[in-house]
Short mmCIF file of C-alpha atoms (C1' of nucleotides) in Angstrom, two decimals:
data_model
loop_
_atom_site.label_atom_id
_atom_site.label_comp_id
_atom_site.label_asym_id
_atom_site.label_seq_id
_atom_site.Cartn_x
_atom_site.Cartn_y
_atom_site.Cartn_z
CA UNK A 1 -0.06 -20.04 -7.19
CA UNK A 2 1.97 -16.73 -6.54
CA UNK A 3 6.01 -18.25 -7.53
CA UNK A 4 8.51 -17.55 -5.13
CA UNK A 5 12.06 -17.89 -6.99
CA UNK A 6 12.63 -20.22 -3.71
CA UNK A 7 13.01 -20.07 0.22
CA UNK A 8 10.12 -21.64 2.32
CA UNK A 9 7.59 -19.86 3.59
CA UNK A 10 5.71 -20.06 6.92
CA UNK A 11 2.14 -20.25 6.16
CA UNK A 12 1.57 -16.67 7.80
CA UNK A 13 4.33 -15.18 4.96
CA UNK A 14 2.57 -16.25 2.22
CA UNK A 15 -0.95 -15.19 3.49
CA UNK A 16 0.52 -11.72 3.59
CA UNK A 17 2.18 -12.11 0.39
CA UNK A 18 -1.25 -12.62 -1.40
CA UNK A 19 -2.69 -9.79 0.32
CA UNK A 20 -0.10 -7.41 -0.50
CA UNK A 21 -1.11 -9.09 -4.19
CA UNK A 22 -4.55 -8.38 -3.94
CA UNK A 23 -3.62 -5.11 -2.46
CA UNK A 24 -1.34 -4.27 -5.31
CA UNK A 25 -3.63 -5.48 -8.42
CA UNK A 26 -6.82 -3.11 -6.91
CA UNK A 27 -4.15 -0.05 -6.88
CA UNK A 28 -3.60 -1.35 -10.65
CA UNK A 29 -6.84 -1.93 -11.47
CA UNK A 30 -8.78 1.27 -10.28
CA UNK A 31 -6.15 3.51 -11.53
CA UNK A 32 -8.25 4.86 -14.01
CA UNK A 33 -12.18 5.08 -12.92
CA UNK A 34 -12.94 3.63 -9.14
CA UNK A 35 -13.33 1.08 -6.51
CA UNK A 36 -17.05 1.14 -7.44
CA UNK A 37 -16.46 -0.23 -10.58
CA UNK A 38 -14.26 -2.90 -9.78
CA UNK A 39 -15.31 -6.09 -9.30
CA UNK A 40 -13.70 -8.95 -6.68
CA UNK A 41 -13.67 -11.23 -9.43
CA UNK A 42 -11.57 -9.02 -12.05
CA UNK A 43 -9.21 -8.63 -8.54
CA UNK A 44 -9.04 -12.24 -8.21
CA UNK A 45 -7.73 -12.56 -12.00
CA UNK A 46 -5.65 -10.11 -11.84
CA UNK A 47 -4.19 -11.51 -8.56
CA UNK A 48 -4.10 -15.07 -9.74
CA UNK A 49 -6.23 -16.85 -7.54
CA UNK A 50 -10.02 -18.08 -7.76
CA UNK A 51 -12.65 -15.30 -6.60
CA UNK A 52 -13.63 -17.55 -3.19
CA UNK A 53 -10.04 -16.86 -2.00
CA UNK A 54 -10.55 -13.85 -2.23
CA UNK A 55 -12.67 -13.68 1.51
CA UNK A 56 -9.94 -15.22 2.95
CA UNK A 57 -8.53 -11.86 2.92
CA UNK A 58 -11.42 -9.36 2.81
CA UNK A 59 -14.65 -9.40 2.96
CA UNK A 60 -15.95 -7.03 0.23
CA UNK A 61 -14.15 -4.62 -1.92
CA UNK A 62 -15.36 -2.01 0.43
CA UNK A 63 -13.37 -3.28 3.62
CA UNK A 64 -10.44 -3.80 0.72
CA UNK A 65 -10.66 0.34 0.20
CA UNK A 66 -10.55 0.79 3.85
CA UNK A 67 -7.15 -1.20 4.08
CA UNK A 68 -6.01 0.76 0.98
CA UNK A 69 -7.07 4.20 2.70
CA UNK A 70 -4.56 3.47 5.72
CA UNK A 71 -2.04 2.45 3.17
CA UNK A 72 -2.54 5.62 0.89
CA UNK A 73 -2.37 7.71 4.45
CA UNK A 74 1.31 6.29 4.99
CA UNK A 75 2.90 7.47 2.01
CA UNK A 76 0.65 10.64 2.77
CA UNK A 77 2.47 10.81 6.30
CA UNK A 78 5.72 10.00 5.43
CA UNK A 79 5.51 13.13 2.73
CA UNK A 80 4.83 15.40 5.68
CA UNK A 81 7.22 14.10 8.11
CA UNK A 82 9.79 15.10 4.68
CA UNK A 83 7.81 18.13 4.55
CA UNK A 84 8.81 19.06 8.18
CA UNK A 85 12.28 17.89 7.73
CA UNK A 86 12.68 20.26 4.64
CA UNK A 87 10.80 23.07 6.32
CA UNK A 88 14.27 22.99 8.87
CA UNK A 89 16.67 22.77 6.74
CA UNK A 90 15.73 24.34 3.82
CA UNK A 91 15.48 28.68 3.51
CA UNK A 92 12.59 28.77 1.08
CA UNK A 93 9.65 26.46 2.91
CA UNK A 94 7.78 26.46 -0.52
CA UNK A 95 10.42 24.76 -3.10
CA UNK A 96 11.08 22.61 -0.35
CA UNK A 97 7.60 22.03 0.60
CA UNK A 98 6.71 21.14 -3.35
CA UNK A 99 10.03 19.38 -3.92
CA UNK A 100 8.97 16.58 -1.08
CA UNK A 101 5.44 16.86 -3.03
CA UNK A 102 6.53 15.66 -6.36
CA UNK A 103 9.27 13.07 -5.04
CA UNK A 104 6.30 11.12 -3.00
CA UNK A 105 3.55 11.66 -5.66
CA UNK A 106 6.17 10.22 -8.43
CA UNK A 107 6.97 7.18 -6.02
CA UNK A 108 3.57 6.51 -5.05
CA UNK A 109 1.87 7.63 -8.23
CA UNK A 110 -0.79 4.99 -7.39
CA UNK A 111 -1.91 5.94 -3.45
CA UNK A 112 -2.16 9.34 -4.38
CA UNK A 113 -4.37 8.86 -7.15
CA UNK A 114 -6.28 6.56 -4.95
CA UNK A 115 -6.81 8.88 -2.29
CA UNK A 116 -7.65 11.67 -5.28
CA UNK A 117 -10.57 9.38 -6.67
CA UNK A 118 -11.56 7.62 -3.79
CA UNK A 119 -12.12 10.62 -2.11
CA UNK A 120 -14.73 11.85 -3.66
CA UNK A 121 -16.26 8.44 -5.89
CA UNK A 122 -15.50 5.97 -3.58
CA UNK A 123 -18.00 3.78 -1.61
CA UNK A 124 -19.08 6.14 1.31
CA UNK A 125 -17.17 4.44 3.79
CA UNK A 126 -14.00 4.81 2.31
CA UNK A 127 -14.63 8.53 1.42
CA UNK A 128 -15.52 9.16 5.51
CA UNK A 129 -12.14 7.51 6.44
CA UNK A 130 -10.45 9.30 3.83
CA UNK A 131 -12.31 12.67 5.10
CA UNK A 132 -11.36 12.07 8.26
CA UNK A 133 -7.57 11.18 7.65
CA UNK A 134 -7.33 14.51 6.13
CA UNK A 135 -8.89 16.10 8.72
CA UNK A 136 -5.89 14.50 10.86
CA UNK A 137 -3.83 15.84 8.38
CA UNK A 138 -5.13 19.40 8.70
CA UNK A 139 -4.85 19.48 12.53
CA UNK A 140 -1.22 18.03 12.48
CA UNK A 141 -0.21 20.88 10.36
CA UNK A 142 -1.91 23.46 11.95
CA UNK A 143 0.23 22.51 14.92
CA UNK A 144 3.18 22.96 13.01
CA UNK A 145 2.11 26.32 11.45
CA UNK A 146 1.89 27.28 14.75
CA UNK A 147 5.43 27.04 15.51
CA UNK A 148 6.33 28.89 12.37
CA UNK A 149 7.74 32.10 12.45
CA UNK A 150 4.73 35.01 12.92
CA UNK A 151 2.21 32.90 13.42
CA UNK A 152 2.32 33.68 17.55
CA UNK A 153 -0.26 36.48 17.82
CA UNK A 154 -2.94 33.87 15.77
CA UNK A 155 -6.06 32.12 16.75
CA UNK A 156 -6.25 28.49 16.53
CA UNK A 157 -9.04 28.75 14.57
CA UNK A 158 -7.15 31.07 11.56
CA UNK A 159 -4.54 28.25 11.98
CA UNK A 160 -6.35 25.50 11.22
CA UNK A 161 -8.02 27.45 8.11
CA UNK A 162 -4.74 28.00 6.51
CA UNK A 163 -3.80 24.56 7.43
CA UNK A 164 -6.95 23.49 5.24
CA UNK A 165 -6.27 26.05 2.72
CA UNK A 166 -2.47 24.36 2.14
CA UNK A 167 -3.90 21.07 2.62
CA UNK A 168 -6.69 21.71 -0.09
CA UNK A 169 -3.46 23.20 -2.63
CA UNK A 170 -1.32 19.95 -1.73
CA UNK A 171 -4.52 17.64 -2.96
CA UNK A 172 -5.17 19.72 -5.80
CA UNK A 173 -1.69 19.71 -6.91
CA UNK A 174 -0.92 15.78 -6.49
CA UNK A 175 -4.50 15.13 -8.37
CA UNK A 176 -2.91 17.17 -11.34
CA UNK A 177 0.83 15.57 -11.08
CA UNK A 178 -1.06 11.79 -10.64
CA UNK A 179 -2.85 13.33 -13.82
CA UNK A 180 -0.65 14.15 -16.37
CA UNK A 181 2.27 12.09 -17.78
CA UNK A 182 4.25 14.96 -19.61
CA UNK A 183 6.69 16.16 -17.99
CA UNK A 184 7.32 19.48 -19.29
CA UNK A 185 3.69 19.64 -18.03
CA UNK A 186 4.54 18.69 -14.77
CA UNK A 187 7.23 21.49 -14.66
CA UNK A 188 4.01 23.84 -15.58
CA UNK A 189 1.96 22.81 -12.71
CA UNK A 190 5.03 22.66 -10.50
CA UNK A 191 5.52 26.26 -11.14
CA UNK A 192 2.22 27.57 -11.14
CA UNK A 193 1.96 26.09 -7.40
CA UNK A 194 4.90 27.75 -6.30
CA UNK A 195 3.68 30.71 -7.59
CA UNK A 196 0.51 30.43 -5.87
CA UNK A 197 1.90 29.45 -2.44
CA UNK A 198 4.03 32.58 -2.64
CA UNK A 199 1.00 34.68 -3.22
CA UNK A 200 -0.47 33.03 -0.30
CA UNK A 201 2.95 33.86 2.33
CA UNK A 202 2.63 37.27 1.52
CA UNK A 203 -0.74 37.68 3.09
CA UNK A 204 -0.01 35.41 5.92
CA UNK A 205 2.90 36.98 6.90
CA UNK A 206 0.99 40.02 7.13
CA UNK A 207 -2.41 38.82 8.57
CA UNK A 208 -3.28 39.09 12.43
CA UNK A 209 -6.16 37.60 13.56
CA UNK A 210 -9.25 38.97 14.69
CA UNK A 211 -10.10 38.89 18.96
CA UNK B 1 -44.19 5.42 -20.77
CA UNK B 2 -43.40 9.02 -19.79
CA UNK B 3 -47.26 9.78 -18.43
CA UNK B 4 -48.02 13.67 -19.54
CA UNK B 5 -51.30 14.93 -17.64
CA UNK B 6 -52.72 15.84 -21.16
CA UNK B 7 -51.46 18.10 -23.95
CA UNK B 8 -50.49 16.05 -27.16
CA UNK B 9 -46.80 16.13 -27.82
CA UNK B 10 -44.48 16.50 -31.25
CA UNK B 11 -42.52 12.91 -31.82
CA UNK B 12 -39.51 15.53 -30.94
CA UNK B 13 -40.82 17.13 -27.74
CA UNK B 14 -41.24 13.40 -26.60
CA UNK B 15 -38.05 12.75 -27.89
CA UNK B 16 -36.63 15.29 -25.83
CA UNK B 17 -38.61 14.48 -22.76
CA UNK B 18 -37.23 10.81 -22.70
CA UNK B 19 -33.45 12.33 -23.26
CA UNK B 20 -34.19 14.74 -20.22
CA UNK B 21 -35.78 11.62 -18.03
CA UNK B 22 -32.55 10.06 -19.05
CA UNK B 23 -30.50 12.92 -17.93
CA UNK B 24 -31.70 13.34 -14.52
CA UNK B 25 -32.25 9.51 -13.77
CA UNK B 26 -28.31 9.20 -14.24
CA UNK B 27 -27.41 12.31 -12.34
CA UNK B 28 -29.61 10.71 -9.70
CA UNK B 29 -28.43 7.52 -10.14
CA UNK B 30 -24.48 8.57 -10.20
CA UNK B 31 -25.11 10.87 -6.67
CA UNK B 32 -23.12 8.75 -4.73
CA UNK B 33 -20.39 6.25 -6.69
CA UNK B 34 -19.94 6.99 -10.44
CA UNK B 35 -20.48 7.01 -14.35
CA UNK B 36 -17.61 4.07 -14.51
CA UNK B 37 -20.25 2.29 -11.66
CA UNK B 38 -22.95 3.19 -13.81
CA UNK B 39 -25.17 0.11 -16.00
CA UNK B 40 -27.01 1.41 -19.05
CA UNK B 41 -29.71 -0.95 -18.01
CA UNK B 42 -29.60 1.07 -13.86
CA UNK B 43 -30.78 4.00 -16.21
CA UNK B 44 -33.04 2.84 -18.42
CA UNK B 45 -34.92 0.68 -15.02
CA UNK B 46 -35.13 4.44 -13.39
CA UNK B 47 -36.45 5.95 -16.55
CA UNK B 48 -38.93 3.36 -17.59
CA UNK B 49 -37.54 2.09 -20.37
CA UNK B 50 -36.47 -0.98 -21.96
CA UNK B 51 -33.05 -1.24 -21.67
CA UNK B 52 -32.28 -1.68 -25.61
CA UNK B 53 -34.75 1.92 -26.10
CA UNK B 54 -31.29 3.88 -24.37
CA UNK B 55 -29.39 4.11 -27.69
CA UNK B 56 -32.58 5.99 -29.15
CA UNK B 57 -30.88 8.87 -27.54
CA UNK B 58 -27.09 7.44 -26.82
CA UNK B 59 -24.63 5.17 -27.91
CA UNK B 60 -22.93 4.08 -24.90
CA UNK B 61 -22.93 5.60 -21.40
CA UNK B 62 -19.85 7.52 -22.01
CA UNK B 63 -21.38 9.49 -24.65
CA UNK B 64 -24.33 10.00 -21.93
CA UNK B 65 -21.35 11.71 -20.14
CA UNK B 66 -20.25 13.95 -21.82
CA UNK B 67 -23.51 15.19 -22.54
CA UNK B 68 -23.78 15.51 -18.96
CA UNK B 69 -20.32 17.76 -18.55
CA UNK B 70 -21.92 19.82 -21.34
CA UNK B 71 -24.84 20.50 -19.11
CA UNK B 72 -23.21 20.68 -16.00
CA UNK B 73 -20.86 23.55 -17.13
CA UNK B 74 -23.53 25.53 -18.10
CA UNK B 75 -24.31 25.40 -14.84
CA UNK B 76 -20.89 27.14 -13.27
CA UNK B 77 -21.10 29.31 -16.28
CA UNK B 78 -24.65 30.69 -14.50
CA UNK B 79 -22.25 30.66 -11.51
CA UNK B 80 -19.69 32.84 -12.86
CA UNK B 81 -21.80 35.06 -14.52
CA UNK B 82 -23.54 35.71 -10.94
CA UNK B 83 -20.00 36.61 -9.43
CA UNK B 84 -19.39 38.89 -12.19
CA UNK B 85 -22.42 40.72 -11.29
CA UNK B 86 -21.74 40.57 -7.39
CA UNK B 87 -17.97 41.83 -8.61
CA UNK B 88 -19.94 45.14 -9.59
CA UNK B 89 -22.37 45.08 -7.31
CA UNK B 90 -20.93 44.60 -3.71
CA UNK B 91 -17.95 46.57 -2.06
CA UNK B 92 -16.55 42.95 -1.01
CA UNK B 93 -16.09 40.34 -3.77
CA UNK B 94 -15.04 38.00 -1.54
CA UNK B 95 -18.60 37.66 0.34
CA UNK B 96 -20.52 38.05 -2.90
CA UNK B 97 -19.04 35.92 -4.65
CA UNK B 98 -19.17 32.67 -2.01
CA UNK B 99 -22.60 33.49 -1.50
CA UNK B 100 -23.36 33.08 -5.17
CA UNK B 101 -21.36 30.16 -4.82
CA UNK B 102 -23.17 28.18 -2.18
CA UNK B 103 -26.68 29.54 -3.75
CA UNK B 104 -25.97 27.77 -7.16
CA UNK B 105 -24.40 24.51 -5.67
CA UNK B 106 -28.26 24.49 -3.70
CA UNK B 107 -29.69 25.08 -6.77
CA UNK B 108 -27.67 22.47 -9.18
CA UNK B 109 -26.43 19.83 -6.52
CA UNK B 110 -26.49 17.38 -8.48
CA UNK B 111 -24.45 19.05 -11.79
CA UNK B 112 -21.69 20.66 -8.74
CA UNK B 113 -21.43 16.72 -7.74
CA UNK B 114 -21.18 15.28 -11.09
CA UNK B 115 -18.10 17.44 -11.98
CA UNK B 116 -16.50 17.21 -8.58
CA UNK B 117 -16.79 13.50 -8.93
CA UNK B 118 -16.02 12.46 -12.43
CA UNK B 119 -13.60 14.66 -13.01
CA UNK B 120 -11.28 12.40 -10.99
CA UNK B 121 -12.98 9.29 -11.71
CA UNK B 122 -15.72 8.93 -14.71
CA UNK B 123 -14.14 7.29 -18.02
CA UNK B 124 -10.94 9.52 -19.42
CA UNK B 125 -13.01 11.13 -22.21
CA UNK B 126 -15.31 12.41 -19.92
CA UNK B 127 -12.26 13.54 -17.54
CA UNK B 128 -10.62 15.05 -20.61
CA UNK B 129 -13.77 17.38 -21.00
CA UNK B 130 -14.16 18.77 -17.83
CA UNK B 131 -10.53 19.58 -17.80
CA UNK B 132 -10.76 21.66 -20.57
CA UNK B 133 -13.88 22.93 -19.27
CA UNK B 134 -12.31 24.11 -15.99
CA UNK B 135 -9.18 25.57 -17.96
CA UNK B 136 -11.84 27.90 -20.34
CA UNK B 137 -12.90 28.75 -16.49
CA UNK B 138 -9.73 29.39 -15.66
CA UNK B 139 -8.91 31.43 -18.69
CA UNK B 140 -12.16 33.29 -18.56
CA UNK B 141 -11.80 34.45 -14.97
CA UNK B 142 -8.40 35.32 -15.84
CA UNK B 143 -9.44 38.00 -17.73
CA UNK B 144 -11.86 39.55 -15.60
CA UNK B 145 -9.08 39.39 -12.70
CA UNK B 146 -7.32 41.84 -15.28
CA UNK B 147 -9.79 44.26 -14.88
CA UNK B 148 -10.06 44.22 -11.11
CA UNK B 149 -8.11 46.98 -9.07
CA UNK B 150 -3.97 46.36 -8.63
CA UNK B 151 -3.50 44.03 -11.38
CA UNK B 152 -2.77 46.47 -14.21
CA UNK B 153 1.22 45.33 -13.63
CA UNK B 154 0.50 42.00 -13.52
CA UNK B 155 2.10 39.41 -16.27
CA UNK B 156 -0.58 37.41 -18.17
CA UNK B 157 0.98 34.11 -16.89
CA UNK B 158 0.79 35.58 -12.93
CA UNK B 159 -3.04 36.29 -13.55
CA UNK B 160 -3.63 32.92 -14.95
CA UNK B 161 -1.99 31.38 -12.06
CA UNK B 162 -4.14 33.19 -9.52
CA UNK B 163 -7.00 32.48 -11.43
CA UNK B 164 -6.16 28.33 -11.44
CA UNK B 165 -5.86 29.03 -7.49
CA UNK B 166 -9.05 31.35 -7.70
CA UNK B 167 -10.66 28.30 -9.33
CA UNK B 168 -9.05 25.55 -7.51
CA UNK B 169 -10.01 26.82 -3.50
CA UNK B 170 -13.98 27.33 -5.31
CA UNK B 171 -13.84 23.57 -7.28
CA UNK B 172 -12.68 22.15 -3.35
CA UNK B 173 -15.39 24.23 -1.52
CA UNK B 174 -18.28 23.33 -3.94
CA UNK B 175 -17.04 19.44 -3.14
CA UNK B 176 -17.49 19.69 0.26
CA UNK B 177 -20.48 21.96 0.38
CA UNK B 178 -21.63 19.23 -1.74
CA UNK B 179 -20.82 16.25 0.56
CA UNK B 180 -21.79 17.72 3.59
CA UNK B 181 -25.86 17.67 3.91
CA UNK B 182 -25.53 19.40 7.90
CA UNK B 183 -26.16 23.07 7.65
CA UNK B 184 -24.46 23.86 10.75
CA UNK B 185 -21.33 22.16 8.80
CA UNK B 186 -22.14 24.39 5.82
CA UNK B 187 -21.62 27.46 7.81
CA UNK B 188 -18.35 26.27 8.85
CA UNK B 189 -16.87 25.99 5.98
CA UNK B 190 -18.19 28.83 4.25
CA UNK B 191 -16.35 30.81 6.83
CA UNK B 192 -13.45 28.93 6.48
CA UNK B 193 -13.15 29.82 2.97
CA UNK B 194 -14.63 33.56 3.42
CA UNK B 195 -11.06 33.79 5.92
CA UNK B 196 -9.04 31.72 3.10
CA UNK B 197 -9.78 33.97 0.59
CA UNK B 198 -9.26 37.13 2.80
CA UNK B 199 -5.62 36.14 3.54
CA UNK B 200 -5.34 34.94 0.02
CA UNK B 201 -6.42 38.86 -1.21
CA UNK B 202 -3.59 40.66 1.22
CA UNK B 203 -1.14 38.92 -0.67
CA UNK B 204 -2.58 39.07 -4.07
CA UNK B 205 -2.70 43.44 -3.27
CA UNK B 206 0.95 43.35 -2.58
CA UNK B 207 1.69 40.90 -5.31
CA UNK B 208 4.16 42.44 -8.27
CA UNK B 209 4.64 40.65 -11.32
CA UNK B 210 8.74 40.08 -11.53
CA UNK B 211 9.82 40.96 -15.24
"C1'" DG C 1 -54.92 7.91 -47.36
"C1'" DT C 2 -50.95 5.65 -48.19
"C1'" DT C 3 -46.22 5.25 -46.92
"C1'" DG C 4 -42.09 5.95 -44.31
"C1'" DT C 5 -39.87 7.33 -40.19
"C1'" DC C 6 -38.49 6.25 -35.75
"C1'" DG C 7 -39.24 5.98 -30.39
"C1'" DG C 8 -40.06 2.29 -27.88
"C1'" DT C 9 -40.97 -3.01 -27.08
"C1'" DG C 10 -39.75 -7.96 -26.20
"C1'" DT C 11 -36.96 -11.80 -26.79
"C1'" DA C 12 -32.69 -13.73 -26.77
"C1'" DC C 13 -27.83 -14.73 -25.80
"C1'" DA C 14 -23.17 -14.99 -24.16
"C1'" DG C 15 -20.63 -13.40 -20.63
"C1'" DA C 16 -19.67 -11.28 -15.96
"C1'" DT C 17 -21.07 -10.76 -11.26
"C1'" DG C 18 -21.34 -12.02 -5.82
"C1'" DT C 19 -21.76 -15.81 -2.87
"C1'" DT C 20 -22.69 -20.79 -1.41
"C1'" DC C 21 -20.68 -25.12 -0.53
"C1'" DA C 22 -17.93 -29.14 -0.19
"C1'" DC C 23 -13.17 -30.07 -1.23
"C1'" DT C 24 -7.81 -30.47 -1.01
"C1'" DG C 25 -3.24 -30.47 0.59
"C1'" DA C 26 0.35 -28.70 2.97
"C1'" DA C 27 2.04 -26.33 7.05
"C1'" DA C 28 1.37 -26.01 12.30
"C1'" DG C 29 0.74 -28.05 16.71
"C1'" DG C 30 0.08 -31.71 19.91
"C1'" DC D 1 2.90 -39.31 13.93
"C1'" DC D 2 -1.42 -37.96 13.92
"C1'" DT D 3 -4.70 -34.25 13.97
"C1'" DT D 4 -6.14 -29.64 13.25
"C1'" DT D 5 -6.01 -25.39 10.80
"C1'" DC D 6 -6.69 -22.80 6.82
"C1'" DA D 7 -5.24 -20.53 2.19
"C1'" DG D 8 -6.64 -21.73 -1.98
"C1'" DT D 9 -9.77 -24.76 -5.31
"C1'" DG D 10 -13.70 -25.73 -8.44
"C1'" DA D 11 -18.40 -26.33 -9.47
"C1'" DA D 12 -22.79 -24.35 -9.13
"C1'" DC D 13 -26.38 -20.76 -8.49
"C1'" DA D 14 -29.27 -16.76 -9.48
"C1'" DT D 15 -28.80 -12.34 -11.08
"C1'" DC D 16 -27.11 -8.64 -13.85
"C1'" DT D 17 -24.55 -6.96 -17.81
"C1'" DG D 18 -24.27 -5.00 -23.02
"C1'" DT D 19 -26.04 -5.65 -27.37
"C1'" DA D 20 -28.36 -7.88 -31.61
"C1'" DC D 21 -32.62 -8.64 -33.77
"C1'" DA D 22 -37.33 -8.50 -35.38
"C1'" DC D 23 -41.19 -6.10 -34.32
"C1'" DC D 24 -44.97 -2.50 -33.25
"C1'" DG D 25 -47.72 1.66 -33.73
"C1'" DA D 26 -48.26 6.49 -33.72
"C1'" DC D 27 -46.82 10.53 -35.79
"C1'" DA D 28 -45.03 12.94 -40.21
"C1'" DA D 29 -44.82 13.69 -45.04
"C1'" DC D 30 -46.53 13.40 -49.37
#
DNA sequence: GTTGTCGGTGTACAGATGTTCACTGAAAGG
DNA sequence: CCTTTCAGTGAACATCTGTACACCGACAAC
């Protein structure tokens, strides 16, 4: 069904194969309105196989979004490891903060906006994963906030509430990059963020927490 | 269908007393999943009527939509004029104004969810409206951040750009305020965002506008 | 009091939906 | 080589979907 230009495949290849398919055609198919609306038959079609193959691989859409959750979460990792790796070498945290932003939103256009709609429309399942892989998210960088310059003298609790503060701006921010397909638009929203952020370091550089 | 206790009604008072049952049976029905999720025949079932008696009062479910977003911004415009008058009122603005907040997402769960949820993900007209909702929001509170202390050197674009963060942090609390039904929960994150907005204002008082 | 307007009804239809079941054929394993 | 495993098939099902159509009956207008 799926043509492979050649080579032969072990039987476990090409099971994986069709599930990265199936994986690949729901990112396509929900990209505009939600895994609630899609059906496992319009998946199947747009996959190439009959709907009944479809269990072979999953066992309702829903358990599809979960899969598609951890996915999303990988790209959403690897953007903060870049994040981190920027923070080093680069003076100004923010541009290179938002630089690493837009690279991984433009190169995985699609998890972002899944995470971004799935978050809040998906089946409840998939929005409690997502909640709590960016609740993983948020305690990850409140650890590394915490080795940031200034930050010594504050609580663990006023880190982890600017950590959900950034966290809430990064989400916000991908939403309206996955959004919008002018560029000179993009530019725009990149700019306003940075703005924003900068607003932001001014008071946290001068904030000490409270007993 | 619609059983009134007595009183005779005007054909238009009924009229408008099947478009309200139709109203709140699809904010009910949309609470958790989506308009894109949503049958025309789900709605009329939950109002009592026959299916084909929906396009009395709609052509299509998207239409229903943006009805919907109509309503549902009058809703944060009750909001917003409540901060307004906290502004005045209290000595903090932060505190009034996230208490208005979290009184008017009790009061209109079910408009705070719609928007939160199909601005991502209903059908792109409807997405397209509440994006230009949220920017006259944006615009609006702009405005009245120009007459707040501090600001009186502040570049049009710079007071714009706090108010899109102004608006952002309050679209992301109202989401989770709305998805959370704990109180205990509630409390937690108003604080978090009472702190947010707190560091948020230090920087926004030192803030100068460059050029 | 006749007539027209118009919410709402009921039937009907073609198509899409999830899931079942028995099946095929090729790779995997003995 | 023979048997088992199993991804994918194809037909069948009951149910749900949007929409077209002719119809009704109470209110409105004259």
């Amino acid at each position: 069904m799926i043509e492979t230009g050649a080579e032969p495949e072990s039987r476990a290849e090409r099971k994986l194969r069709t599930r990265r398919a199936i994986l690949d055609a729901t990112l396509e198919l929900c990209a505009d309105s939600s895994l609630t609306a899609l059906s496992l038959r319009q998946v199947a079609k747009q996959v190439g196989i009959v709907p009944t193959a479809f269990y072979r691989h999953f066992d309702s859409i829903e358990s599809l979004g979960l899969a598609l959750v951890e996915e999303s979460f990988d790209s959403l990792r690897d953007l903060f490891r870049d994040v981190r790796r920027n923070a080093r070498a680069d003076n100004d945290v923010v541009d290179g903060s938002i630089d690493a932003l837009v690279d991984h939103v433009h190169r995985r256009r699609d998890h972002f906006g899944f995470i971004a709609r799935e978050r809040v429309a998906g089946p409840r399942s998939v929005r409690e994963a997502i909640r709590r892989e960016i609740e993983l998210c948020e305690r990850e960088l409140a650890t590394d906030l915490a080795l940031m310059t200034g930050t010594d003298t504050w609580t663990a609790k006023d880190l982890h509430v600017l950590s959900s503060l950034f966290v809430t701006v990064l989400v916000a921010t991908a939403e309206q990059i996955v959004s919008t397909a002018r560029p000179e638009q993009e530019e725009q929203i990149v700019a306003t963020v940075r703005t924003q952020l900068r607003m932001l370091l001014i008071g946290v550089y001068q904030w000490r927490s409270e007993a």
